[in-house]
Short mmCIF file of C-alpha atoms and ligand atoms in Angstrom, two decimals:
data_model
loop_
_atom_site.label_atom_id
_atom_site.label_comp_id
_atom_site.label_asym_id
_atom_site.label_seq_id
_atom_site.Cartn_x
_atom_site.Cartn_y
_atom_site.Cartn_z
CA UNK D 1 52.77 8.50 37.85
CA UNK D 2 51.68 7.14 41.33
CA UNK D 3 48.20 7.90 42.40
CA UNK D 4 47.63 10.70 44.93
CA UNK D 5 47.07 9.68 48.72
CA UNK D 6 43.72 11.01 49.83
CA UNK D 7 44.66 12.26 53.31
CA UNK D 8 40.91 11.51 54.33
CA UNK D 9 41.76 7.87 54.25
CA UNK D 10 44.23 8.22 57.10
CA UNK D 11 43.50 7.91 60.71
CA UNK D 12 45.71 9.94 63.28
CA UNK D 13 48.45 7.27 63.52
CA UNK D 14 48.48 6.79 59.80
CA UNK D 15 49.04 10.40 59.13
CA UNK D 16 51.85 10.58 61.46
CA UNK D 17 53.38 7.55 59.65
CA UNK D 18 52.76 9.42 56.38
CA UNK D 19 54.26 12.52 57.66
CA UNK D 20 57.32 10.61 58.83
CA UNK D 21 57.83 9.13 55.19
CA UNK D 22 58.06 12.59 54.08
CA UNK D 23 60.70 13.36 56.87
CA UNK D 24 58.30 15.26 59.02
CA UNK D 25 57.89 15.23 62.82
CA UNK D 26 54.58 13.95 64.39
CA UNK D 27 53.51 17.42 65.35
CA UNK D 28 53.41 18.29 61.63
CA UNK D 29 50.82 15.56 61.45
CA UNK D 30 48.67 17.01 64.02
CA UNK D 31 48.72 20.47 62.32
CA UNK D 32 47.89 18.99 59.08
CA UNK D 33 44.89 16.95 60.82
CA UNK D 34 43.73 20.22 62.25
CA UNK D 35 43.76 21.94 58.82
CA UNK D 36 41.89 19.03 57.24
CA UNK D 37 39.29 18.15 59.85
CA UNK D 38 38.76 21.32 61.94
CA UNK D 39 39.25 23.95 59.25
CA UNK D 40 37.95 21.92 56.26
CA UNK D 41 40.90 22.85 54.24
CA UNK D 42 41.56 21.01 50.80
CA UNK D 43 44.07 23.43 49.53
CA UNK D 44 47.64 22.91 50.85
CA UNK D 45 48.54 26.46 50.07
CA UNK D 46 45.92 27.63 52.63
CA UNK D 47 48.08 25.84 55.51
CA UNK D 48 50.12 28.81 56.10
CA UNK D 49 51.87 27.30 59.20
CA UNK D 50 53.38 24.44 57.29
CA UNK D 51 56.61 25.04 55.58
CA UNK D 52 56.42 25.89 51.91
CA UNK D 53 58.73 22.74 51.09
CA UNK D 54 56.21 20.46 52.90
CA UNK D 55 53.16 22.00 51.16
CA UNK D 56 54.97 21.79 47.77
CA UNK D 57 55.72 18.08 48.60
CA UNK D 58 52.01 17.39 49.67
CA UNK D 59 50.92 19.01 46.64
CA UNK D 60 52.47 16.50 44.23
CA UNK D 61 51.58 13.58 46.25
CA UNK D 62 48.55 13.90 48.24
CA UNK D 63 44.95 15.18 47.86
CA UNK D 64 41.91 16.01 50.23
CA UNK D 65 38.93 14.74 48.46
CA UNK D 66 35.28 13.79 49.69
CA UNK D 67 32.86 12.16 47.29
CA UNK D 68 31.38 14.74 45.07
CA UNK D 69 27.73 15.83 45.55
CA UNK D 70 25.38 14.86 42.88
CA UNK D 71 22.51 16.70 44.47
CA UNK D 72 21.83 18.85 47.64
CA UNK D 73 18.24 19.40 48.76
CA UNK D 74 16.94 20.94 51.82
CA UNK D 75 13.44 19.94 53.27
CA UNK D 76 10.91 22.38 54.51
CA UNK D 77 11.83 21.17 57.96
CA UNK D 78 15.49 21.99 57.52
CA UNK D 79 16.54 18.43 56.81
CA UNK D 80 19.32 18.59 54.39
CA UNK D 81 20.35 15.61 52.11
CA UNK D 82 23.23 15.22 50.00
CA UNK D 83 23.51 12.38 47.36
CA UNK D 84 27.31 11.62 46.84
CA UNK D 85 28.76 9.90 43.94
CA UNK D 86 31.22 7.15 44.82
CA UNK D 87 31.92 6.04 41.34
CA UNK D 88 30.83 3.31 39.04
CA UNK D 89 27.34 4.36 39.19
CA UNK D 90 27.14 4.10 42.79
CA UNK D 91 25.76 6.92 45.01
CA UNK D 92 25.17 7.24 48.76
CA UNK D 93 23.36 9.60 51.01
CA UNK D 94 24.22 11.85 53.81
CA UNK D 95 21.36 13.58 55.70
CA UNK D 96 21.61 16.34 58.17
CA UNK D 97 18.95 16.69 60.73
CA UNK D 98 18.88 20.15 62.66
CA UNK D 99 17.21 20.04 66.13
CA UNK D 100 16.99 22.65 68.76
CA UNK D 101 20.20 22.02 70.60
CA UNK D 102 21.80 19.53 68.29
CA UNK D 103 22.57 18.80 64.76
CA UNK D 104 22.78 15.07 63.62
CA UNK D 105 24.49 13.60 60.58
CA UNK D 106 23.18 10.33 59.39
CA UNK D 107 26.10 8.80 57.41
CA UNK D 108 26.27 5.79 55.00
CA UNK D 109 28.82 3.13 55.39
CA UNK D 110 28.36 0.92 52.30
CA UNK D 111 26.88 1.47 48.85
CA UNK D 112 23.75 -0.80 48.96
CA UNK D 113 23.55 -3.54 51.70
CA UNK D 114 23.61 -7.39 51.70
CA UNK D 115 21.56 -7.82 54.81
CA UNK D 116 18.46 -7.23 52.57
CA UNK D 117 15.86 -6.48 55.33
CA UNK D 118 12.28 -6.94 54.14
CA UNK D 119 11.21 -3.29 54.84
CA UNK D 120 14.33 -1.50 53.67
CA UNK D 121 14.83 -0.07 50.12
CA UNK D 122 18.67 0.03 50.59
CA UNK D 123 18.44 -3.66 50.93
CA UNK D 124 16.29 -4.22 47.99
CA UNK D 125 19.20 -2.69 45.77
CA UNK D 126 21.52 -5.42 46.81
CA UNK D 127 25.17 -4.84 47.81
CA UNK D 128 27.59 -2.94 45.69
CA UNK D 129 30.65 -2.19 47.94
CA UNK D 130 32.25 -1.01 51.15
CA UNK D 131 32.84 2.66 51.30
CA UNK D 132 36.37 3.65 52.31
CA UNK D 133 37.55 5.65 55.42
CA UNK D 134 37.82 8.71 53.06
CA UNK D 135 34.16 8.03 51.74
CA UNK D 136 32.74 7.73 55.24
CA UNK D 137 34.69 10.52 57.17
CA UNK D 138 34.37 12.67 53.91
CA UNK D 139 30.62 12.71 54.75
CA UNK D 140 31.12 14.40 57.81
CA UNK D 141 33.90 16.66 56.50
CA UNK D 142 31.93 17.93 53.47
CA UNK D 143 28.68 18.40 55.46
CA UNK D 144 30.08 20.25 58.39
CA UNK D 145 31.92 22.56 56.18
CA UNK D 146 29.13 23.06 53.75
CA UNK D 147 26.70 23.87 56.55
CA UNK D 148 29.08 26.41 58.08
CA UNK D 149 29.62 28.06 54.43
CA UNK D 150 25.86 28.36 54.02
CA UNK D 151 25.49 30.01 57.43
CA UNK D 152 28.59 32.09 56.99
CA UNK D 153 30.19 30.49 60.10
CA UNK D 154 33.99 30.53 60.12
CA UNK D 155 35.80 27.12 59.96
CA UNK D 156 38.17 26.18 62.66
CA UNK D 157 37.34 25.56 66.47
CA UNK D 158 36.10 28.99 67.05
CA UNK D 159 33.27 28.67 64.58
CA UNK D 160 30.11 27.16 65.99
CA UNK D 161 29.97 23.44 65.24
CA UNK D 162 27.19 22.40 63.09
CA UNK D 163 27.31 18.58 63.47
CA UNK D 164 27.11 17.70 67.27
CA UNK D 165 25.97 13.93 66.76
CA UNK D 166 26.62 11.37 64.25
CA UNK D 167 24.51 8.23 63.52
CA UNK D 168 25.64 5.56 61.18
CA UNK D 169 21.99 5.06 60.11
CA UNK D 170 22.31 5.71 56.45
CA UNK D 171 22.82 3.20 53.63
CA UNK D 172 24.63 0.12 54.50
CA UNK D 173 25.53 -2.24 57.62
CA UNK D 174 28.41 -0.53 59.41
CA UNK D 175 29.50 -3.75 61.13
CA UNK D 176 29.85 -5.45 57.83
CA UNK D 177 32.53 -2.65 56.85
CA UNK D 178 34.16 -2.97 60.09
CA UNK D 179 37.71 -1.62 59.72
CA UNK D 180 36.96 1.50 57.68
CA UNK D 181 34.14 2.26 59.89
CA UNK D 182 36.03 2.06 63.09
CA UNK D 183 38.94 4.19 61.63
CA UNK D 184 36.25 6.81 60.54
CA UNK D 185 34.81 6.56 64.15
CA UNK D 186 38.20 7.25 65.64
CA UNK D 187 38.55 10.34 63.52
CA UNK D 188 35.28 11.64 64.62
CA UNK D 189 36.37 11.18 68.37
CA UNK D 190 39.92 12.73 67.88
CA UNK D 191 40.64 15.86 69.69
CA UNK D 192 42.64 17.12 66.65
CA UNK D 193 39.69 16.31 64.36
CA UNK D 194 35.95 16.47 65.24
CA UNK D 195 36.49 15.64 69.04
CA UNK D 196 32.81 14.14 69.48
CA UNK D 197 32.14 12.47 72.68
CA UNK D 198 31.58 8.70 72.32
CA UNK D 199 27.77 9.19 73.65
CA UNK D 200 27.33 11.35 70.66
CA UNK D 201 28.35 9.00 67.95
CA UNK D 202 25.94 5.88 67.37
CA UNK D 203 26.58 2.92 65.30
CA UNK D 204 23.30 1.16 64.28
CA UNK D 205 23.40 -2.42 63.28
CA UNK D 206 21.03 -5.15 62.13
CA UNK D 207 22.92 -7.38 64.68
CA UNK D 208 26.22 -8.94 63.52
CA UNK D 209 27.01 -10.37 66.96
CA UNK D 210 30.79 -11.06 66.50
CA UNK D 211 31.43 -7.56 65.26
CA UNK D 212 29.19 -6.02 68.32
CA UNK D 213 32.10 -7.67 70.42
CA UNK D 214 34.77 -6.42 68.23
CA UNK D 215 33.36 -2.99 68.37
CA UNK D 216 33.30 -3.04 72.29
CA UNK D 217 36.83 -3.64 72.29
CA UNK D 218 38.17 -1.43 69.39
CA UNK D 219 35.89 1.53 69.65
CA UNK D 220 32.87 1.74 71.92
CA UNK D 221 30.50 4.24 71.05
CA UNK D 222 26.58 4.45 71.45
CA UNK D 223 25.00 1.29 70.03
CA UNK D 224 21.70 1.09 68.25
CA UNK D 225 20.28 -2.38 67.42
CA UNK D 226 17.66 -2.66 64.81
CA UNK D 227 15.24 -5.23 66.34
CA UNK D 228 12.03 -4.88 64.53
CA UNK D 229 10.50 -8.17 65.90
CA UNK D 230 9.96 -9.83 69.17
CA UNK D 231 10.50 -13.50 68.46
CA UNK D 232 12.76 -15.33 66.07
CA UNK D 233 10.39 -16.62 63.64
CA UNK D 234 9.06 -12.99 62.80
CA UNK D 235 12.74 -11.51 62.81
CA UNK D 236 13.80 -14.32 60.43
CA UNK D 237 11.63 -12.89 57.99
CA UNK D 238 12.29 -9.27 58.37
CA UNK D 239 16.03 -9.32 59.02
CA UNK D 240 17.50 -12.36 57.37
CA UNK D 241 20.54 -12.07 59.43
CA UNK D 242 18.53 -13.23 62.50
CA UNK D 243 18.97 -16.86 61.00
CA UNK D 244 22.48 -16.66 61.70
CA UNK D 245 22.47 -14.67 64.80
CA UNK D 246 19.22 -15.21 66.56
CA UNK D 247 17.60 -13.06 69.26
CA UNK D 248 19.10 -15.11 72.37
CA UNK D 249 22.65 -14.47 71.01
CA UNK D 250 21.90 -10.92 70.08
CA UNK D 251 20.58 -10.06 73.41
CA UNK D 252 23.44 -11.52 75.01
CA UNK D 253 25.78 -9.48 72.80
CA UNK D 254 24.01 -6.32 73.79
CA UNK D 255 24.54 -7.17 77.46
CA UNK D 256 28.21 -7.73 76.75
CA UNK D 257 28.57 -4.48 75.10
CA UNK D 258 27.14 -2.51 77.85
CA UNK D 259 30.04 -3.32 80.02
CA UNK D 260 32.04 -1.23 77.56
CA UNK D 261 29.47 1.13 76.13
CA UNK D 262 29.63 5.06 76.83
CA UNK D 263 25.86 4.84 77.75
CA UNK D 264 24.16 2.50 80.00
CA UNK D 265 21.62 1.55 77.48
CA UNK D 266 21.12 -0.09 74.15
CA UNK D 267 18.81 1.70 71.81
CA UNK D 268 16.44 -0.62 70.02
CA UNK D 269 15.01 0.44 66.87
CA UNK D 270 11.65 -0.87 65.92
CA UNK D 271 10.20 -0.37 62.56
CA UNK D 272 6.21 -0.27 62.78
CA UNK D 273 4.69 -2.46 60.14
CA UNK D 274 0.95 -2.62 59.92
CA UNK D 275 -0.43 -5.98 60.89
CA UNK D 276 3.19 -7.58 61.00
CA UNK D 277 5.09 -6.60 64.06
CA UNK D 278 2.69 -4.01 65.77
CA UNK D 279 0.21 -5.82 67.84
CA UNK D 280 -0.21 -5.66 71.57
CA UNK D 281 0.96 -9.13 71.85
CA UNK D 282 4.09 -8.25 70.05
CA UNK D 283 4.68 -5.28 72.57
CA UNK D 284 4.30 -7.70 75.55
CA UNK D 285 6.62 -10.35 74.01
CA UNK D 286 9.16 -7.58 73.54
CA UNK D 287 8.88 -6.59 77.20
CA UNK D 288 9.78 -10.23 78.21
CA UNK D 289 12.54 -10.18 75.78
CA UNK D 290 14.26 -7.27 77.33
CA UNK D 291 13.08 -7.74 80.82
CA UNK D 292 14.11 -11.47 81.54
CA UNK D 293 15.76 -11.73 84.98
CA UNK D 294 19.54 -12.15 84.67
CA UNK D 295 19.03 -11.88 80.95
CA UNK D 296 17.56 -8.38 81.01
CA UNK D 297 19.05 -5.79 78.65
CA UNK D 298 18.86 -2.17 79.79
CA UNK D 299 17.40 -0.30 76.87
CA UNK D 300 15.50 2.25 75.11
CA UNK D 301 13.00 1.73 72.38
CA UNK D 302 12.85 4.02 69.26
CA UNK D 303 9.63 3.23 67.18
CA UNK D 304 10.20 4.21 63.54
CA UNK D 305 6.92 4.62 61.67
CA UNK D 306 7.72 2.59 58.40
CA UNK D 307 8.41 4.65 55.32
CA UNK D 308 6.85 2.73 52.56
CA UNK D 309 8.34 2.40 49.10
CA UNK D 310 6.60 0.87 46.12
CA UNK D 311 7.87 -2.71 46.03
CA UNK D 312 7.83 -3.28 49.68
CA UNK D 313 4.32 -4.62 49.77
CA UNK D 314 4.06 -3.36 53.44
CA UNK D 315 2.14 -0.46 55.27
CA UNK D 316 3.02 1.76 57.97
CA UNK D 317 1.17 1.12 61.24
CA UNK D 318 -1.47 4.01 61.97
CA UNK D 319 -0.62 6.56 64.57
CA UNK D 320 -3.12 5.26 67.19
CA UNK D 321 -1.56 1.68 66.98
CA UNK D 322 1.95 3.12 67.23
CA UNK D 323 0.93 4.99 70.36
CA UNK D 324 -0.93 2.10 71.86
CA UNK D 325 2.16 -0.20 71.16
CA UNK D 326 4.50 2.51 72.87
CA UNK D 327 2.21 2.68 75.89
CA UNK D 328 2.48 -0.88 76.64
CA UNK D 329 6.32 -0.70 76.54
CA UNK D 330 6.24 2.32 78.84
CA UNK D 331 3.76 1.01 81.21
CA UNK D 332 6.35 -1.85 81.70
CA UNK D 333 8.89 0.74 82.35
CA UNK D 334 10.78 0.64 79.13
CA UNK D 335 11.64 4.19 77.93
CA UNK D 336 10.03 4.54 74.29
CA UNK D 337 10.28 7.21 71.87
CA UNK D 338 8.35 7.60 68.51
CA UNK D 339 10.73 8.82 65.69
CA UNK D 340 9.43 11.87 64.09
CA UNK D 341 9.64 11.28 60.35
CA UNK D 342 11.89 13.99 58.90
CA UNK D 343 12.71 15.13 55.43
CA UNK D 344 9.74 13.19 53.90
CA UNK D 345 9.41 15.77 50.90
CA UNK D 346 13.09 14.99 49.80
CA UNK D 347 13.08 11.36 50.39
CA UNK D 348 15.47 11.54 53.27
CA UNK D 349 13.47 9.26 55.74
CA UNK D 350 14.72 6.18 57.13
CA UNK D 351 15.24 3.37 54.58
CA UNK D 352 14.43 5.61 51.64
CA UNK D 353 18.01 6.30 51.05
CA UNK D 354 17.96 5.47 47.51
CA UNK D 355 20.74 5.23 44.93
CA UNK D 356 18.75 6.96 42.17
CA UNK D 357 21.60 7.20 39.90
CA UNK D 358 22.64 3.56 40.50
CA UNK D 359 23.72 1.86 37.26
CA UNK D 360 21.60 -1.40 36.84
CA UNK D 361 24.10 -2.95 34.72
CA UNK D 362 26.31 -3.51 38.02
CA UNK D 363 23.57 -6.14 38.94
CA UNK D 364 25.72 -9.08 38.00
CA UNK D 365 28.58 -7.68 40.12
CA UNK D 366 26.44 -7.14 43.12
CA UNK D 367 24.93 -10.71 42.82
CA UNK D 368 28.47 -12.14 42.94
CA UNK D 369 29.26 -10.14 46.02
CA UNK D 370 26.07 -11.36 47.50
CA UNK D 371 27.19 -14.96 46.79
CA UNK D 372 30.40 -14.19 48.70
CA UNK D 373 28.23 -13.08 51.60
CA UNK D 374 26.22 -15.99 51.61
CA UNK D 375 29.31 -18.30 51.72
CA UNK D 376 30.45 -16.38 54.89
CA UNK D 377 27.15 -15.97 56.66
CA UNK D 378 25.01 -18.84 55.43
CA UNK D 379 22.70 -19.47 52.62
CA UNK D 380 19.72 -17.52 53.80
CA UNK D 381 21.97 -14.22 53.86
CA UNK D 382 20.11 -11.68 52.02
CA UNK D 383 17.31 -13.78 50.92
CA UNK D 384 13.85 -12.78 51.29
CA UNK D 385 11.79 -15.03 53.53
CA UNK D 386 8.14 -14.96 53.91
CA UNK D 387 6.90 -12.84 56.97
CA UNK D 388 4.87 -14.92 59.30
CA UNK D 389 1.99 -13.02 60.66
N1 SAH P 401 22.08 -1.25 58.54
C1 SAH P 401 21.97 -0.72 59.92
C2 SAH P 401 21.85 0.81 59.77
C3 SAH P 401 21.20 1.42 58.64
S1 SAH P 401 19.51 1.38 58.52
C4 SAH P 401 20.84 -1.10 60.38
O1 SAH P 401 20.01 -1.89 59.90
O2 SAH P 401 20.59 -0.78 61.71
C5 SAH P 401 19.00 2.52 59.84
C6 SAH P 401 17.75 2.31 60.34
O3 SAH P 401 16.51 2.56 59.46
C7 SAH P 401 17.36 0.92 60.89
O4 SAH P 401 16.90 0.70 61.96
C8 SAH P 401 16.51 0.23 59.68
O5 SAH P 401 15.98 -0.72 60.14
C9 SAH P 401 15.55 1.42 59.55
N2 SAH P 401 14.90 1.44 58.32
C10 SAH P 401 15.33 0.66 57.15
N3 SAH P 401 14.26 0.90 56.15
C11 SAH P 401 13.19 1.45 56.70
C12 SAH P 401 11.93 1.90 56.28
N4 SAH P 401 11.53 1.74 55.13
N5 SAH P 401 11.19 2.65 57.10
C13 SAH P 401 11.59 2.89 58.43
N6 SAH P 401 12.92 2.62 58.88
C14 SAH P 401 13.54 1.91 58.17
FE1 SF4 P 402 21.05 -3.12 55.24
FE2 SF4 P 402 20.05 -1.80 57.61
FE3 SF4 P 402 18.60 -1.73 55.32
FE4 SF4 P 402 18.82 -4.10 56.75
S1 SF4 P 402 17.92 -2.12 57.37
S2 SF4 P 402 19.05 -3.80 54.58
S3 SF4 P 402 20.92 -3.93 57.64
S4 SF4 P 402 20.61 -1.01 55.61
#
C-alpha cells in the first residue's frame, strides 16, 4: 500500500497538479483548498460540493493531518500554547497571543535549532530536523479551527477570523528551512487559503544573509532580524552565525530587503541581557549602526526582556535599565517598543519553547546534523563562544 498524501503539504500549484493526476480540473483544487484551509475540514465526506467519486478517490489516497497536540494550555492572560508531536520524540510549540484588535500565532519551523544562540533554550537543545510544509501550515490550520471551536465560531469565511497575524518566532531558524517555510508562507497569503496580507506575516531570522535575499525574491513578507548586539565581537558570542555573516553584511542585506518588503522598515529584535548588551554605550552604538549615512537601515526596535532558563547563566536586565536603553534609541529617533512578556506561567515566552518530551537518545543524530551544518556554514556554527563584556 502506498502512503497517503497529506494535502497540508501541498501549495496551491501542487494541489492543482495533484487534482490533475486524479483527472480533475483546476477549479476542483480551489474548492478542495477552501475546504481544507478555510473550513478546517479533515473529513472528505464533509466536502459536499465535490463529486462522490472524487471524495471516494481522495479517501483512499489522501489525508489532511496536522501534528497531534500533546498538550494545550491557556495562560491567565489568554495566551494559548500547544505542544505538538512531530514524531520520534520531537515536539514543537505553537503559541497564540490574543490582543485587542488582533490575534497573533507564533509558529515553529524546525524541531530544535542549529544556530545555538547563547540565550536561547531552543538552541541549547541542538538541531533535530526541519519541519515539513504540513507541519508548519498545520500549526495555523489546527490553531485557527481549534480557537474557533472553543469560541463557538463557525468555520469558513463568514466566521470571525481568530488569527490575523503570523510570526515565525517559535522554535527554529525559518531561513535554514527555506523551501518548506516559503511554501507555508504562500499558503498563508493565498486568497483561497488564509488570505493574510504580507504585512501581517513576519519571518524572524538570526541573520542568514543569502536567504534574506532569496526571501525578498520568492516571498517578501515583513522581516524581523534578531540583532541582540551592537558590534561584531559581542554578536559573535551571542549569535554564532554572526561569524559567518557579520553586521556590515547583515545591515546591507536588510537594506536590500527593504526594496521588496511590504513594510518600509525592518524590525530589530534585541534581547535585554543584564550586564552583557544593555549599557548606554551599547544603545548609542546601535544608533550609529542603523543611522549611518548612506548605510542607514530604516528600522524599529523591539526590546525583549530576556526569559531566563536555568543553564543559560544569564540574567534579565531590570526594567529601569530597559527603559533607559529604549530612551536613548527613541531620543535618536528610532521607534522602540518593549515587548510585554506573555504567557510566562505556561512557559510560552520567547526562547522558552521547550521540547519537554524530547527524546534524549536522539542526541547522537542531532550532533551529526550539527556537523553537517558546520561543514556548510563554518566551524564555529552552533558553538558557544565566550560572551565578551
Ligand atoms: N530563529 C529565529 C526565530 C525564532 S527565535 C530568530 O532567532 O530570529 C524568536 C525570537 O526570540 C528571537 O529574536 C530570539 O532571539 C528570541 N529569544 C530566544 N531566546 C530568548 C530568551 N530566552 N529570551 C528572550 N528572547 C529570546
Ligand atoms: Fe535558533 Fe532563533 Fe534560538 Fe538563535 S534565537 S538558537 S536562531 S531559535
